[in-house]
PDB file of N, CA and C in Angstrom:
ATOM      1  N   MET S 228       7.447  30.634  -2.500  1.00 71.00           N
ATOM      2  CA  MET S 228       8.187  29.421  -2.262  1.00 71.00           C
ATOM      3  C   MET S 228       9.569  29.725  -1.691  1.00 71.00           C
ATOM      4  N   ASN S 229      10.122  30.858  -2.072  1.00 85.00           N
ATOM      5  CA  ASN S 229      11.439  31.240  -1.589  1.00 85.00           C
ATOM      6  C   ASN S 229      11.428  31.491  -0.081  1.00 85.00           C
ATOM      7  N   TRP S 230      10.335  32.041   0.420  1.00 82.00           N
ATOM      8  CA  TRP S 230      10.274  32.323   1.861  1.00 82.00           C
ATOM      9  C   TRP S 230      10.196  31.033   2.666  1.00 82.00           C
ATOM     10  N   LEU S 231       9.613  29.980   2.083  1.00 89.00           N
ATOM     11  CA  LEU S 231       9.596  28.691   2.766  1.00 89.00           C
ATOM     12  C   LEU S 231      11.002  28.114   2.917  1.00 89.00           C
ATOM     13  N   LEU S 232      11.795  28.288   1.886  1.00 86.00           N
ATOM     14  CA  LEU S 232      13.175  27.811   1.932  1.00 86.00           C
ATOM     15  C   LEU S 232      13.988  28.592   2.970  1.00 86.00           C
ATOM     16  N   ARG S 233      13.785  29.927   2.985  1.00 82.00           N
ATOM     17  CA  ARG S 233      14.481  30.740   3.992  1.00 82.00           C
ATOM     18  C   ARG S 233      14.042  30.370   5.404  1.00 82.00           C
ATOM     19  N   LEU S 234      12.751  30.146   5.592  1.00 84.00           N
ATOM     20  CA  LEU S 234      12.243  29.745   6.899  1.00 84.00           C
ATOM     21  C   LEU S 234      12.827  28.403   7.319  1.00 84.00           C
ATOM     22  N   LYS S 235      12.919  27.479   6.369  1.00 88.00           N
ATOM     23  CA  LYS S 235      13.509  26.167   6.654  1.00 88.00           C
ATOM     24  C   LYS S 235      14.963  26.308   7.098  1.00 88.00           C
ATOM     25  N   HIS S 236      15.726  27.152   6.403  1.00 85.00           N
ATOM     26  CA  HIS S 236      17.122  27.359   6.772  1.00 85.00           C
ATOM     27  C   HIS S 236      17.241  27.973   8.167  1.00 85.00           C
ATOM     28  N   TRP S 237      16.396  28.947   8.475  1.00 81.00           N
ATOM     29  CA  TRP S 237      16.418  29.583   9.789  1.00 81.00           C
ATOM     30  C   TRP S 237      16.054  28.588  10.886  1.00 81.00           C
ATOM     31  N   LEU S 238      15.020  27.807  10.677  1.00 85.00           N
ATOM     32  CA  LEU S 238      14.602  26.852  11.705  1.00 85.00           C
ATOM     33  C   LEU S 238      15.640  25.757  11.912  1.00 85.00           C
ATOM     34  N   GLU S 239      16.278  25.322  10.839  1.00 88.00           N
ATOM     35  CA  GLU S 239      17.344  24.333  10.991  1.00 88.00           C
ATOM     36  C   GLU S 239      18.526  24.907  11.760  1.00 88.00           C
ATOM     37  N   PHE S 240      18.858  26.166  11.490  1.00 82.00           N
ATOM     38  CA  PHE S 240      19.968  26.800  12.192  1.00 82.00           C
ATOM     39  C   PHE S 240      19.641  27.023  13.663  1.00 82.00           C
ATOM     40  N   LEU S 241      18.451  27.532  13.944  1.00 78.00           N
ATOM     41  CA  LEU S 241      18.054  27.791  15.332  1.00 78.00           C
ATOM     42  C   LEU S 241      17.866  26.504  16.126  1.00 78.00           C
ATOM     43  N   GLY S 242      17.460  25.453  15.456  1.00 81.00           N
ATOM     44  CA  GLY S 242      17.282  24.175  16.126  1.00 81.00           C
ATOM     45  C   GLY S 242      18.570  23.383  16.289  1.00 81.00           C
ATOM     46  N   GLY S 243      19.647  23.843  15.672  1.00 82.00           N
ATOM     47  CA  GLY S 243      20.925  23.174  15.819  1.00 82.00           C
ATOM     48  C   GLY S 243      21.154  22.052  14.821  1.00 82.00           C
ATOM     49  N   ALA S 244      20.312  21.946  13.806  1.00 86.00           N
ATOM     50  CA  ALA S 244      20.470  20.875  12.817  1.00 86.00           C
ATOM     51  C   ALA S 244      21.636  21.155  11.870  1.00 86.00           C
ATOM     52  N   THR S 245      21.899  22.428  11.594  1.00 83.00           N
ATOM     53  CA  THR S 245      23.020  22.800  10.725  1.00 83.00           C
ATOM     54  C   THR S 245      23.861  23.862  11.404  1.00 83.00           C
ATOM     55  N   ASP S 246      25.119  23.926  11.008  1.00 79.00           N
ATOM     56  CA  ASP S 246      26.007  24.959  11.527  1.00 79.00           C
ATOM     57  C   ASP S 246      26.132  26.135  10.569  1.00 79.00           C
ATOM     58  N   ALA S 247      25.619  25.986   9.373  1.00 79.00           N
ATOM     59  CA  ALA S 247      25.719  27.035   8.366  1.00 79.00           C
ATOM     60  C   ALA S 247      24.741  28.164   8.700  1.00 79.00           C
ATOM     61  N   VAL S 248      25.274  29.366   8.824  1.00 77.00           N
ATOM     62  CA  VAL S 248      24.452  30.530   9.123  1.00 77.00           C
ATOM     63  C   VAL S 248      23.685  30.923   7.867  1.00 77.00           C
ATOM     64  N   PRO S 249      22.371  31.190   7.978  1.00 76.00           N
ATOM     65  CA  PRO S 249      21.601  31.606   6.798  1.00 76.00           C
ATOM     66  C   PRO S 249      22.146  32.905   6.203  1.00 76.00           C
ATOM     67  N   ARG S 250      21.975  33.078   4.888  1.00 73.00           N
ATOM     68  CA  ARG S 250      22.493  34.269   4.220  1.00 73.00           C
ATOM     69  C   ARG S 250      21.827  35.547   4.702  1.00 73.00           C
ATOM     70  N   SER S 251      20.613  35.482   5.183  1.00 69.00           N
ATOM     71  CA  SER S 251      19.906  36.676   5.649  1.00 69.00           C
ATOM     72  C   SER S 251      20.317  37.067   7.057  1.00 69.00           C
ATOM     73  N   PHE S 252      21.392  36.498   7.557  1.00 68.00           N
ATOM     74  CA  PHE S 252      21.859  36.737   8.915  1.00 68.00           C
ATOM     75  C   PHE S 252      22.918  37.834   8.964  1.00 68.00           C
ATOM     76  N   ASN S 253      22.917  38.729   8.001  1.00 66.00           N
ATOM     77  CA  ASN S 253      23.915  39.786   7.934  1.00 66.00           C
ATOM     78  C   ASN S 253      23.539  40.946   8.847  1.00 66.00           C
ATOM     79  N   GLY S 254      24.530  41.559   9.434  1.00 67.00           N
ATOM     80  CA  GLY S 254      24.318  42.744  10.243  1.00 67.00           C
ATOM     81  C   GLY S 254      24.113  42.431  11.714  1.00 67.00           C
ATOM     82  N   PRO S 255      24.138  43.484  12.542  1.00 69.00           N
ATOM     83  CA  PRO S 255      23.996  43.278  13.986  1.00 69.00           C
ATOM     84  C   PRO S 255      22.587  42.872  14.405  1.00 69.00           C
ATOM     85  N   GLY S 256      21.584  43.170  13.604  1.00 73.00           N
ATOM     86  CA  GLY S 256      20.219  42.798  13.950  1.00 73.00           C
ATOM     87  C   GLY S 256      20.027  41.295  14.034  1.00 73.00           C
ATOM     88  N   GLY S 257      20.683  40.567  13.156  1.00 73.00           N
ATOM     89  CA  GLY S 257      20.591  39.110  13.173  1.00 73.00           C
ATOM     90  C   GLY S 257      21.205  38.523  14.426  1.00 73.00           C
ATOM     91  N   TRP S 258      22.343  39.067  14.831  1.00 78.00           N
ATOM     92  CA  TRP S 258      23.000  38.565  16.034  1.00 78.00           C
ATOM     93  C   TRP S 258      22.186  38.871  17.280  1.00 78.00           C
ATOM     94  N   VAL S 259      21.536  40.019  17.298  1.00 82.00           N
ATOM     95  CA  VAL S 259      20.691  40.367  18.442  1.00 82.00           C
ATOM     96  C   VAL S 259      19.510  39.412  18.534  1.00 82.00           C
ATOM     97  N   LEU S 260      18.880  39.122  17.404  1.00 78.00           N
ATOM     98  CA  LEU S 260      17.754  38.189  17.406  1.00 78.00           C
ATOM     99  C   LEU S 260      18.190  36.796  17.842  1.00 78.00           C
ATOM    100  N   LEU S 261      19.361  36.380  17.417  1.00 77.00           N
ATOM    101  CA  LEU S 261      19.862  35.073  17.820  1.00 77.00           C
ATOM    102  C   LEU S 261      20.147  35.038  19.321  1.00 77.00           C
ATOM    103  N   ALA S 262      20.689  36.107  19.863  1.00 85.00           N
ATOM    104  CA  ALA S 262      20.955  36.181  21.305  1.00 85.00           C
ATOM    105  C   ALA S 262      19.651  36.140  22.097  1.00 85.00           C
ATOM    106  N   VAL S 263      18.640  36.843  21.624  1.00 87.00           N
ATOM    107  CA  VAL S 263      17.334  36.826  22.292  1.00 87.00           C
ATOM    108  C   VAL S 263      16.736  35.425  22.239  1.00 87.00           C
ATOM    109  N   TRP S 264      16.886  34.747  21.096  1.00 81.00           N
ATOM    110  CA  TRP S 264      16.366  33.384  20.948  1.00 81.00           C
ATOM    111  C   TRP S 264      17.000  32.451  21.968  1.00 81.00           C
ATOM    112  N   TRP S 265      18.343  32.475  22.100  1.00 85.00           N
ATOM    113  CA  TRP S 265      19.021  31.572  23.023  1.00 85.00           C
ATOM    114  C   TRP S 265      18.742  31.937  24.473  1.00 85.00           C
ATOM    115  N   MET S 266      18.583  33.223  24.779  1.00 93.00           N
ATOM    116  CA  MET S 266      18.217  33.606  26.149  1.00 93.00           C
ATOM    117  C   MET S 266      16.823  33.094  26.502  1.00 93.00           C
ATOM    118  N   ALA S 267      15.909  33.139  25.546  1.00 93.00           N
ATOM    119  CA  ALA S 267      14.563  32.619  25.791  1.00 93.00           C
ATOM    120  C   ALA S 267      14.601  31.114  26.026  1.00 93.00           C
ATOM    121  N   LEU S 268      15.417  30.389  25.249  1.00 88.00           N
ATOM    122  CA  LEU S 268      15.528  28.949  25.452  1.00 88.00           C
ATOM    123  C   LEU S 268      16.131  28.614  26.811  1.00 88.00           C
ATOM    124  N   VAL S 269      17.166  29.332  27.205  1.00 91.00           N
ATOM    125  CA  VAL S 269      17.773  29.104  28.521  1.00 91.00           C
ATOM    126  C   VAL S 269      16.779  29.426  29.626  1.00 91.00           C
ATOM    127  N   GLY S 270      15.991  30.480  29.440  1.00 91.00           N
ATOM    128  CA  GLY S 270      14.967  30.822  30.422  1.00 91.00           C
ATOM    129  C   GLY S 270      13.911  29.738  30.565  1.00 91.00           C
ATOM    130  N   LEU S 271      13.475  29.161  29.449  1.00 88.00           N
ATOM    131  CA  LEU S 271      12.496  28.079  29.505  1.00 88.00           C
ATOM    132  C   LEU S 271      13.066  26.842  30.184  1.00 88.00           C
ATOM    133  N   ILE S 272      14.304  26.529  29.878  1.00 86.00           N
ATOM    134  CA  ILE S 272      14.939  25.374  30.515  1.00 86.00           C
ATOM    135  C   ILE S 272      15.046  25.584  32.015  1.00 86.00           C
ATOM    136  N   THR S 273      15.451  26.775  32.425  1.00 84.00           N
ATOM    137  CA  THR S 273      15.561  27.088  33.851  1.00 84.00           C
ATOM    138  C   THR S 273      14.204  27.027  34.535  1.00 84.00           C
ATOM    139  N   LEU S 274      13.185  27.529  33.869  1.00 82.00           N
ATOM    140  CA  LEU S 274      11.839  27.510  34.434  1.00 82.00           C
ATOM    141  C   LEU S 274      11.358  26.085  34.675  1.00 82.00           C
ATOM    142  N   PHE S 275      11.552  25.208  33.709  1.00 79.00           N
ATOM    143  CA  PHE S 275      11.070  23.846  33.862  1.00 79.00           C
ATOM    144  C   PHE S 275      11.970  22.993  34.744  1.00 79.00           C
ATOM    145  N   CYS S 276      13.242  23.313  34.843  1.00 78.00           N
ATOM    146  CA  CYS S 276      14.136  22.556  35.723  1.00 78.00           C
ATOM    147  C   CYS S 276      13.832  22.839  37.189  1.00 78.00           C
ATOM    148  N   ARG S 277      13.399  24.029  37.489  1.00 66.00           N
ATOM    149  CA  ARG S 277      13.077  24.376  38.878  1.00 66.00           C
ATOM    150  C   ARG S 277      11.897  23.571  39.400  1.00 66.00           C
ATOM    151  N   GLN S 278      10.971  23.216  38.553  1.00 61.00           N
ATOM    152  CA  GLN S 278       9.794  22.494  38.994  1.00 61.00           C
ATOM    153  C   GLN S 278      10.127  21.060  39.399  1.00 61.00           C
ATOM    154  N   ALA S 279      11.163  20.502  38.821  1.00 59.00           N
ATOM    155  CA  ALA S 279      11.495  19.114  39.089  1.00 59.00           C
ATOM    156  C   ALA S 279      12.701  18.966  40.018  1.00 59.00           C
ATOM    157  N   SER S 280      13.106  20.031  40.689  1.00 57.00           N
ATOM    158  CA  SER S 280      14.318  19.961  41.473  1.00 57.00           C
ATOM    159  C   SER S 280      14.048  19.767  42.973  1.00 57.00           C
ATOM    160  N   LYS S 281      12.924  19.191  43.341  1.00 62.00           N
ATOM    161  CA  LYS S 281      12.627  18.965  44.752  1.00 62.00           C
ATOM    162  C   LYS S 281      13.427  17.746  45.219  1.00 62.00           C
ATOM    163  N   PHE S 282      14.179  17.951  46.266  1.00 66.00           N
ATOM    164  CA  PHE S 282      15.052  16.897  46.778  1.00 66.00           C
ATOM    165  C   PHE S 282      14.313  16.139  47.870  1.00 66.00           C
ATOM    166  N   ILE S 283      14.243  14.842  47.734  1.00 68.00           N
ATOM    167  CA  ILE S 283      13.604  13.990  48.740  1.00 68.00           C
ATOM    168  C   ILE S 283      14.670  13.060  49.306  1.00 68.00           C
ATOM    169  N   TYR S 284      14.862  13.130  50.589  1.00 69.00           N
ATOM    170  CA  TYR S 284      15.868  12.307  51.247  1.00 69.00           C
ATOM    171  C   TYR S 284      15.164  11.324  52.173  1.00 69.00           C
ATOM    172  N   ILE S 285      15.384  10.054  51.953  1.00 71.00           N
ATOM    173  CA  ILE S 285      14.791   9.023  52.799  1.00 71.00           C
ATOM    174  C   ILE S 285      15.916   8.229  53.418  1.00 71.00           C
ATOM    175  N   ASP S 286      15.950   8.173  54.727  1.00 70.00           N
ATOM    176  CA  ASP S 286      17.006   7.459  55.447  1.00 70.00           C
ATOM    177  C   ASP S 286      16.422   6.170  56.016  1.00 70.00           C
ATOM    178  N   PHE S 287      16.960   5.052  55.593  1.00 65.00           N
ATOM    179  CA  PHE S 287      16.485   3.768  56.082  1.00 65.00           C
ATOM    180  C   PHE S 287      17.410   3.239  57.151  1.00 65.00           C
TER     181      PHE S 287
END
């Protein structure tokens, strides 16, 4: 049951629901994982934004 609570805290933090850093976030390994997480999110956003960026110009 304790791991469910820790998972909930991590998912809330990664999703931006809370600003409180989980207690298991100590050390440089946690910061590296967080950086990888945000880089992956930015990459996904960039990937999907490119598909919808076709410019259509119609001159009447």
